[in-house]
Amino acid sequence: MKRIGVLTSGGDAPGMNAAIRAVVRGAISEGMEVYGIQRGYEGLINGEINQMDVSSVADIIQRGGTILRTARSERFLQQEGFKRALDMIENFGLEGLVVIGGDGSLRGGCDLTKAGVPVMGLPGTIDNDLAYTDFTIGFDTSVNTVLSAISNIRDTSSSHERTTVVEVMGRNCGDIALYAGLAGGAETILIPEIDVDISSVCKKIITGKNRGKVHSIIIRAEGVKMSSQELAQVLEDRTGLETKIVVLGYIQRGGSPTARDRMLASQVGYRAVKLLHEDSSSRAIGISGNQIVDYDLQEALNMKRLPETSMIRLAEILS
Ligand code: F6P
């Protein structure tokens, strides 16, 4: 393979730039030309495609976001948009693509695969919701951002003797809540994988109150059915303690990537390029047991995620 394209798609994640850098510099070191596609599949359809060189990716490893920009493309899901994307791949002579994104983005890569385009999928999402990889690019940074927020919130919650519901992202996956909650010593962690037992949440707060503890941090993953408002109201009514809500929102998606995210991004990015250089068929690249792994793209996306029961249990024991 001589000429490849790279794009970032879906929600941005810290470490995407480190992945782009690895793909661009890795490809050039293997003697390939590499083209950056702006705004994900949307830019592919529009032909927003430019050749990149080693200096195009200078000074970006430490930056959050994505220099290629990103989008959630509706047009790519329609027949006409998809056809235009294929035409652009042909017009620019791209023999393979590296797609950096979450589940939806990699599924878009599967569609291209079926149309004959080899695609290497890199797991770029803060959600950590891809079953084939232990970790996704951006997850570690996001967890650390949430952790730092929890520490700040704890200061004010304890001063005012309040309960605080902290809502975190993650779509239908509770990993951001679980990891940040466990590391931040949250009193309760609510994740979509497990039904909320509101009585036991209240009981825990009341037990704490009876032994003089008057502040609690409740981490609620956004995918949990009971809304933060509903939850806060029930907690306040049943425990008699003032309850506030903090929705952390997009701060979880920004910021300079952690060393862990930069390492993962660099390693999977380089593996993607090596595979394309060897004319491999489409693969999803990730990390398992601290080893960089790759699987058939479609098979990887068919894998099912199991809830991290031991981690959930540990969080319960320690809180
Ligand atoms: O997938 C990343 C993510 O931040 C999710 O955690 C969240 O549900 C979603 O994206 C928000 O999407 P948008 O950027 O479209 O608001």
Short mmCIF file of C-alpha atoms and ligand atoms in Angstrom, two decimals:
data_model
loop_
_atom_site.label_atom_id
_atom_site.label_comp_id
_atom_site.label_asym_id
_atom_site.label_seq_id
_atom_site.Cartn_x
_atom_site.Cartn_y
_atom_site.Cartn_z
CA MET A 1 0.00 0.00 0.00
CA LYS A 2 1.35 3.39 -0.95
CA ARG A 3 -1.24 5.98 -0.01
CA ILE A 4 -3.54 6.05 3.01
CA GLY A 5 -5.98 8.43 4.68
CA VAL A 6 -6.62 9.18 8.35
CA LEU A 7 -9.69 10.68 9.99
CA THR A 8 -11.15 11.28 13.44
CA SER A 9 -14.89 10.85 13.90
CA GLY A 10 -17.59 11.12 16.58
CA GLY A 11 -16.94 12.73 19.96
CA ASP A 12 -13.36 13.98 20.30
CA ALA A 13 -11.12 12.34 22.89
CA PRO A 14 -7.80 13.43 24.41
CA GLY A 15 -5.05 11.46 22.69
CA MET A 16 -6.57 11.59 19.21
CA ASN A 17 -3.79 13.98 18.19
CA ALA A 18 -1.16 11.59 19.49
CA ALA A 19 -2.79 8.88 17.36
CA ILE A 20 -2.81 11.10 14.24
CA ARG A 21 0.87 11.88 14.85
CA ALA A 22 1.71 8.17 15.13
CA VAL A 23 -0.20 7.36 11.94
CA VAL A 24 1.38 10.19 9.93
CA ARG A 25 4.95 9.68 11.09
CA GLY A 26 4.61 5.89 11.10
CA ALA A 27 3.27 5.87 7.54
CA ILE A 28 6.01 8.14 6.28
CA SER A 29 8.64 5.96 7.94
CA GLU A 30 7.18 2.98 6.04
CA GLY A 31 7.45 4.89 2.76
CA MET A 32 3.72 5.62 2.40
CA GLU A 33 1.95 8.90 1.62
CA VAL A 34 -0.64 9.93 4.18
CA TYR A 35 -3.65 12.20 3.72
CA GLY A 36 -5.54 13.88 6.55
CA ILE A 37 -9.33 13.95 6.14
CA GLN A 38 -11.05 16.86 7.92
CA ARG A 39 -14.27 16.48 9.98
CA GLY A 40 -14.51 12.69 9.83
CA TYR A 41 -16.79 11.08 7.26
CA GLU A 42 -18.35 14.47 6.55
CA GLY A 43 -15.02 15.78 5.24
CA LEU A 44 -14.50 12.56 3.30
CA ILE A 45 -17.79 13.16 1.48
CA ASN A 46 -16.79 16.80 0.83
CA GLY A 47 -13.29 15.91 -0.32
CA GLU A 48 -11.65 17.92 2.49
CA ILE A 49 -8.49 15.88 2.13
CA ASN A 50 -4.88 17.12 2.29
CA GLN A 51 -1.51 15.47 2.25
CA MET A 52 0.31 15.52 5.60
CA ASP A 53 4.01 15.47 6.34
CA VAL A 54 6.12 15.06 9.46
CA SER A 55 5.78 18.74 10.34
CA SER A 56 1.96 18.71 10.00
CA VAL A 57 1.90 16.78 13.27
CA ALA A 58 4.65 18.66 15.13
CA ASP A 59 3.77 19.96 18.57
CA ILE A 60 0.43 18.14 18.87
CA ILE A 61 1.13 15.11 21.08
CA GLN A 62 0.26 17.14 24.18
CA ARG A 63 -2.90 18.73 22.78
CA GLY A 64 -6.46 17.59 23.51
CA GLY A 65 -9.12 17.59 20.78
CA THR A 66 -8.21 16.68 17.21
CA ILE A 67 -6.35 18.79 14.66
CA LEU A 68 -8.35 17.03 11.93
CA ARG A 69 -11.60 18.19 13.57
CA THR A 70 -14.47 15.77 13.96
CA ALA A 71 -18.16 15.37 13.17
CA ARG A 72 -21.05 12.96 13.50
CA SER A 73 -21.99 12.58 9.84
CA GLU A 74 -25.62 11.84 9.05
CA ARG A 75 -24.93 11.99 5.32
CA PHE A 76 -22.48 9.10 5.51
CA LEU A 77 -25.33 6.90 6.73
CA GLN A 78 -27.37 7.71 3.61
CA GLN A 79 -26.74 5.91 0.32
CA GLU A 80 -25.85 9.08 -1.59
CA GLY A 81 -23.36 10.34 0.99
CA PHE A 82 -21.77 6.93 1.31
CA LYS A 83 -21.38 6.69 -2.47
CA ARG A 84 -19.72 10.12 -2.55
CA ALA A 85 -17.33 9.02 0.21
CA LEU A 86 -16.32 6.00 -1.88
CA ASP A 87 -15.83 8.24 -4.93
CA MET A 88 -13.52 10.51 -2.92
CA ILE A 89 -11.48 7.56 -1.72
CA GLU A 90 -11.03 6.58 -5.36
CA ASN A 91 -10.39 10.14 -6.62
CA PHE A 92 -7.64 10.71 -4.05
CA GLY A 93 -6.17 7.26 -4.67
CA LEU A 94 -6.49 6.22 -1.03
CA GLU A 95 -5.79 2.51 -0.72
CA GLY A 96 -6.68 2.25 2.95
CA LEU A 97 -7.99 4.33 5.84
CA VAL A 98 -7.26 4.73 9.53
CA VAL A 99 -10.45 5.65 11.41
CA ILE A 100 -10.01 6.98 14.95
CA GLY A 101 -13.29 7.02 16.88
CA GLY A 102 -15.84 5.15 18.93
CA ASP A 103 -18.34 2.42 18.14
CA GLY A 104 -20.36 4.34 15.51
CA SER A 105 -17.22 5.53 13.73
CA LEU A 106 -15.73 2.05 13.57
CA ARG A 107 -19.07 0.70 12.30
CA GLY A 108 -18.77 3.25 9.49
CA GLY A 109 -15.37 1.67 8.81
CA CYS A 110 -17.07 -1.74 8.54
CA ASP A 111 -19.39 -0.37 5.87
CA LEU A 112 -16.39 0.86 3.90
CA THR A 113 -14.76 -2.55 4.34
CA LYS A 114 -17.81 -4.20 2.75
CA ALA A 115 -17.37 -1.82 -0.20
CA GLY A 116 -13.76 -3.01 -0.58
CA VAL A 117 -11.79 -0.39 1.39
CA PRO A 118 -9.35 -1.71 4.03
CA VAL A 119 -9.91 0.17 7.30
CA MET A 120 -7.89 0.12 10.51
CA GLY A 121 -10.04 1.14 13.49
CA LEU A 122 -8.42 2.87 16.46
CA PRO A 123 -10.49 3.14 19.67
CA GLY A 124 -10.88 6.89 20.20
CA THR A 125 -13.55 7.68 22.79
CA ILE A 126 -13.64 8.74 26.42
CA ASP A 127 -16.43 6.22 27.05
CA ASN A 128 -14.32 3.02 27.18
CA ASP A 129 -17.30 1.18 25.72
CA LEU A 130 -15.59 -0.98 23.08
CA ALA A 131 -15.59 -4.64 24.12
CA TYR A 132 -12.52 -5.69 22.15
CA THR A 133 -10.08 -3.44 24.00
CA ASP A 134 -9.34 -3.00 27.71
CA PHE A 135 -8.97 0.75 27.24
CA THR A 136 -9.84 3.39 24.67
CA ILE A 137 -7.85 6.51 23.82
CA GLY A 138 -9.11 9.39 25.99
CA PHE A 139 -10.62 7.34 28.78
CA ASP A 140 -7.70 7.74 31.20
CA THR A 141 -7.54 11.51 30.72
CA SER A 142 -11.28 11.79 31.22
CA VAL A 143 -11.16 9.73 34.41
CA ASN A 144 -8.41 11.99 35.75
CA THR A 145 -10.42 15.11 34.90
CA VAL A 146 -13.42 13.70 36.76
CA LEU A 147 -11.18 12.74 39.66
CA SER A 148 -9.88 16.25 40.02
CA ALA A 149 -13.45 17.59 39.88
CA ILE A 150 -14.52 15.14 42.61
CA SER A 151 -11.74 16.40 44.87
CA ASN A 152 -12.90 20.01 44.45
CA ILE A 153 -16.54 19.08 44.93
CA ARG A 154 -15.71 17.12 48.07
CA ASP A 155 -14.13 20.22 49.67
CA THR A 156 -17.26 22.29 49.27
CA SER A 157 -19.67 19.40 49.96
CA SER A 158 -18.04 18.66 53.29
CA SER A 159 -17.87 22.35 54.25
CA HIS A 160 -21.59 22.78 53.59
CA GLU A 161 -22.57 19.30 54.82
CA ARG A 162 -24.27 18.42 51.57
CA THR A 163 -24.81 15.45 49.35
CA THR A 164 -23.65 16.05 45.76
CA VAL A 165 -24.74 14.08 42.74
CA VAL A 166 -21.95 14.27 40.16
CA GLU A 167 -23.15 13.37 36.66
CA VAL A 168 -20.46 12.03 34.33
CA MET A 169 -20.42 11.03 30.66
CA GLY A 170 -20.01 7.57 29.18
CA ARG A 171 -23.17 7.03 27.13
CA ASN A 172 -24.36 3.50 28.08
CA CYS A 173 -21.12 2.55 29.75
CA GLY A 174 -20.37 3.15 33.43
CA ASP A 175 -16.58 2.97 33.27
CA ILE A 176 -15.84 6.70 33.72
CA ALA A 177 -18.11 6.70 36.78
CA LEU A 178 -16.67 3.46 38.11
CA TYR A 179 -12.98 4.28 37.74
CA ALA A 180 -13.24 7.92 38.86
CA GLY A 181 -15.65 6.98 41.65
CA LEU A 182 -13.42 4.23 42.95
CA ALA A 183 -10.26 6.35 42.73
CA GLY A 184 -12.05 9.36 44.22
CA GLY A 185 -13.61 7.48 47.12
CA ALA A 186 -17.19 8.23 46.09
CA GLU A 187 -19.77 7.02 48.58
CA THR A 188 -21.99 5.61 45.82
CA ILE A 189 -21.39 4.91 42.13
CA LEU A 190 -24.41 4.46 39.88
CA ILE A 191 -23.79 2.89 36.46
CA PRO A 192 -26.17 1.87 33.66
CA GLU A 193 -25.03 -1.76 33.82
CA ILE A 194 -26.68 -2.17 37.25
CA ASP A 195 -30.20 -1.18 38.31
CA VAL A 196 -30.35 1.61 40.88
CA ASP A 197 -31.36 0.42 44.34
CA ILE A 198 -32.46 3.78 45.69
CA SER A 199 -33.31 2.41 49.15
CA SER A 200 -29.79 1.17 49.69
CA VAL A 201 -28.31 4.48 48.44
CA CYS A 202 -30.45 6.34 51.00
CA LYS A 203 -29.67 3.81 53.71
CA LYS A 204 -25.95 4.31 53.20
CA ILE A 205 -26.29 8.10 53.49
CA ILE A 206 -28.46 7.80 56.59
CA THR A 207 -26.05 5.31 58.21
CA GLY A 208 -23.25 7.79 57.54
CA LYS A 209 -25.33 10.64 58.94
CA ASN A 210 -25.99 8.65 62.14
CA ARG A 211 -22.28 8.32 62.73
CA GLY A 212 -21.66 12.03 62.06
CA LYS A 213 -20.81 11.96 58.35
CA VAL A 214 -22.82 14.66 56.64
CA HIS A 215 -21.48 14.84 53.14
CA SER A 216 -21.55 12.28 50.35
CA ILE A 217 -20.46 12.16 46.75
CA ILE A 218 -22.78 10.17 44.50
CA ILE A 219 -21.38 9.55 41.02
CA ARG A 220 -24.10 8.98 38.44
CA ALA A 221 -23.18 7.87 34.94
CA GLU A 222 -25.32 9.65 32.33
CA GLY A 223 -26.75 6.34 31.05
CA VAL A 224 -28.42 5.53 34.39
CA LYS A 225 -32.21 5.53 33.93
CA MET A 226 -33.07 7.64 36.98
CA SER A 227 -32.17 11.25 36.10
CA SER A 228 -29.86 13.34 38.30
CA GLN A 229 -32.77 15.64 39.18
CA GLU A 230 -35.02 12.77 40.21
CA LEU A 231 -32.21 11.15 42.15
CA ALA A 232 -31.28 14.35 44.02
CA GLN A 233 -34.92 14.98 44.91
CA VAL A 234 -35.42 11.48 46.33
CA LEU A 235 -32.14 11.65 48.29
CA GLU A 236 -32.99 15.04 49.79
CA ASP A 237 -36.54 13.97 50.69
CA ARG A 238 -35.52 10.68 52.28
CA THR A 239 -32.28 11.68 54.05
CA GLY A 240 -33.10 15.26 55.02
CA LEU A 241 -29.70 16.41 53.72
CA GLU A 242 -29.40 19.20 51.19
CA THR A 243 -28.50 17.66 47.81
CA LYS A 244 -26.85 19.45 44.88
CA ILE A 245 -26.20 18.36 41.31
CA VAL A 246 -23.04 18.93 39.29
CA VAL A 247 -23.11 17.94 35.61
CA LEU A 248 -19.48 17.79 34.52
CA GLY A 249 -20.27 17.79 30.79
CA TYR A 250 -17.74 18.58 28.11
CA ILE A 251 -14.81 19.34 30.42
CA GLN A 252 -14.47 15.54 30.44
CA ARG A 253 -13.66 15.53 26.73
CA GLY A 254 -10.92 18.18 26.73
CA GLY A 255 -7.49 18.68 28.18
CA SER A 256 -3.98 17.48 27.61
CA PRO A 257 -3.88 13.67 27.33
CA THR A 258 -2.30 11.67 30.14
CA ALA A 259 0.88 9.66 29.52
CA ARG A 260 -1.23 6.50 29.39
CA ASP A 261 -3.46 7.90 26.61
CA ARG A 262 -0.48 9.21 24.63
CA MET A 263 1.25 5.82 24.90
CA LEU A 264 -1.85 3.89 23.83
CA ALA A 265 -2.50 6.28 20.94
CA SER A 266 1.09 6.07 19.72
CA GLN A 267 1.17 2.28 19.91
CA VAL A 268 -2.16 1.57 18.23
CA GLY A 269 -1.48 4.26 15.60
CA TYR A 270 1.78 2.68 14.60
CA ARG A 271 0.26 -0.83 14.55
CA ALA A 272 -2.46 0.44 12.17
CA VAL A 273 0.14 1.74 9.75
CA LYS A 274 2.18 -1.48 9.87
CA LEU A 275 -0.95 -3.50 9.10
CA LEU A 276 -1.89 -1.28 6.15
CA HIS A 277 1.67 -1.47 4.86
CA GLU A 278 1.38 -5.27 4.93
CA ASP A 279 -1.89 -5.00 2.95
CA SER A 280 -3.85 -6.53 5.81
CA SER A 281 -7.63 -6.69 5.68
CA SER A 282 -9.61 -4.43 8.03
CA ARG A 283 -8.67 -4.71 11.71
CA ALA A 284 -9.63 -3.10 15.02
CA ILE A 285 -6.61 -2.30 17.14
CA GLY A 286 -6.61 -2.05 20.92
CA ILE A 287 -4.93 -3.20 24.09
CA SER A 288 -5.52 -6.36 26.06
CA GLY A 289 -3.53 -7.40 29.14
CA ASN A 290 -1.02 -4.62 28.36
CA GLN A 291 -0.34 -5.98 24.86
CA ILE A 292 -1.34 -4.21 21.64
CA VAL A 293 -3.80 -6.50 19.85
CA ASP A 294 -5.75 -6.46 16.59
CA TYR A 295 -8.88 -8.30 15.54
CA ASP A 296 -11.01 -8.52 12.44
CA LEU A 297 -12.93 -5.22 12.49
CA GLN A 298 -16.42 -6.72 12.24
CA GLU A 299 -15.67 -9.44 14.80
CA ALA A 300 -14.27 -6.86 17.23
CA LEU A 301 -17.47 -4.82 17.00
CA ASN A 302 -19.60 -7.92 17.57
CA MET A 303 -17.87 -8.64 20.88
CA LYS A 304 -20.00 -8.14 24.00
CA ARG A 305 -18.90 -6.10 26.97
CA LEU A 306 -19.29 -7.59 30.41
CA PRO A 307 -19.72 -5.37 33.48
CA GLU A 308 -16.58 -5.12 35.59
CA THR A 309 -18.09 -7.01 38.52
CA SER A 310 -14.93 -7.25 40.62
CA MET A 311 -14.35 -3.50 40.33
CA ILE A 312 -18.00 -2.78 41.19
CA ARG A 313 -17.74 -5.05 44.23
CA LEU A 314 -14.50 -3.38 45.33
CA ALA A 315 -16.05 0.07 45.06
CA GLU A 316 -18.92 -1.11 47.28
CA ILE A 317 -16.61 -2.63 49.89
CA LEU A 318 -14.39 0.44 50.11
CA SER A 319 -17.04 3.16 50.12
O1 F6P B 1 -19.01 9.42 23.13
C1 F6P B 1 -18.47 10.47 23.84
C2 F6P B 1 -19.55 11.31 24.45
O2 F6P B 1 -18.94 12.39 25.14
C3 F6P B 1 -20.51 10.57 25.38
O3 F6P B 1 -19.96 10.32 26.64
C4 F6P B 1 -21.70 11.50 25.38
O4 F6P B 1 -22.88 10.80 25.66
C5 F6P B 1 -21.71 12.02 23.97
O5 F6P B 1 -20.39 11.85 23.46
C6 F6P B 1 -22.09 13.47 23.80
O6 F6P B 1 -22.15 13.75 22.44
P1 F6P B 1 -22.22 15.18 21.76
O7 F6P B 1 -20.82 15.67 21.62
O8 F6P B 1 -22.82 14.92 20.44
O9 F6P B 1 -23.02 16.04 22.66
#
